[in-house]
């Protein structure tokens, strides 16, 4: 009886979890928790001044009618339009972090996770986080979808909240597939292929809307799952080591090879 129950439990785990949960070390867990707090607080402080300057500069680059009109949209309108425009910016910020060597040095920290689970979403170097969010948020401030006013102040906060929650989901250690829904939104299968170790790491850059990868020719979503995740270069396991890794002159990490 106990043996049968154990087999059933193992079978259920095989259906739910893509990789064994016991494979992660405590060091990695504590490191990811540390990144959660660092990446939640530091980028917000670093982004305030650049976004304000870009918003002011943008007022001289765009016709006044564009931000004036978009700033009057209700909150739900700003969220829908902001999700699409912000996702386009995030896509290109993410893609460039794979194609430009000095950006990849920071982004490689995120890709060093060999067993994806929800907290892998937090393993992001603060410099990488700042760059990605600048790409995603700057268009919103330039176009009047974020900024002064009740709806303008709430829109970027809600969009970041949605993006964070969805980020935990697509990094989760889940074997689930979602059928036709995978055409509309990013899923664990979609994003796990982006974390594949040997190939397709330069695919699936979108964080929520995979249609962008279809448009820009970077979509990859077969029925199978990637055989392995991570990067080939060495990456320290500790929080301090991962924060320092991009600055080490002898630790060269070239961009991932093009397919």
mmCIF file of C-alpha atoms in Angstrom, residues 31-41 122-123:
data_model
loop_
_atom_site.group_PDB
_atom_site.id
_atom_site.type_symbol
_atom_site.label_atom_id
_atom_site.label_comp_id
_atom_site.label_asym_id
_atom_site.label_seq_id
_atom_site.Cartn_x
_atom_site.Cartn_y
_atom_site.Cartn_z
ATOM 1 C CA UNK A 31 21.501 34.092 -3.276
ATOM 2 C CA UNK A 32 18.182 34.294 -5.142
ATOM 3 C CA UNK A 33 16.447 35.604 -2.028
ATOM 4 C CA UNK A 34 19.152 38.245 -1.725
ATOM 5 C CA UNK A 35 18.622 39.262 -5.337
ATOM 6 C CA UNK A 36 14.903 39.572 -4.614
ATOM 7 C CA UNK A 37 15.500 42.340 -2.088
ATOM 8 C CA UNK A 38 18.333 44.028 -3.986
ATOM 9 C CA UNK A 39 16.546 44.054 -7.342
ATOM 10 C CA UNK A 40 13.311 45.226 -5.737
ATOM 11 C CA UNK A 41 14.818 48.306 -4.088
ATOM 12 C CA UNK A 122 14.824 37.369 -9.065
ATOM 13 C CA UNK A 123 18.379 36.364 -10.011
#
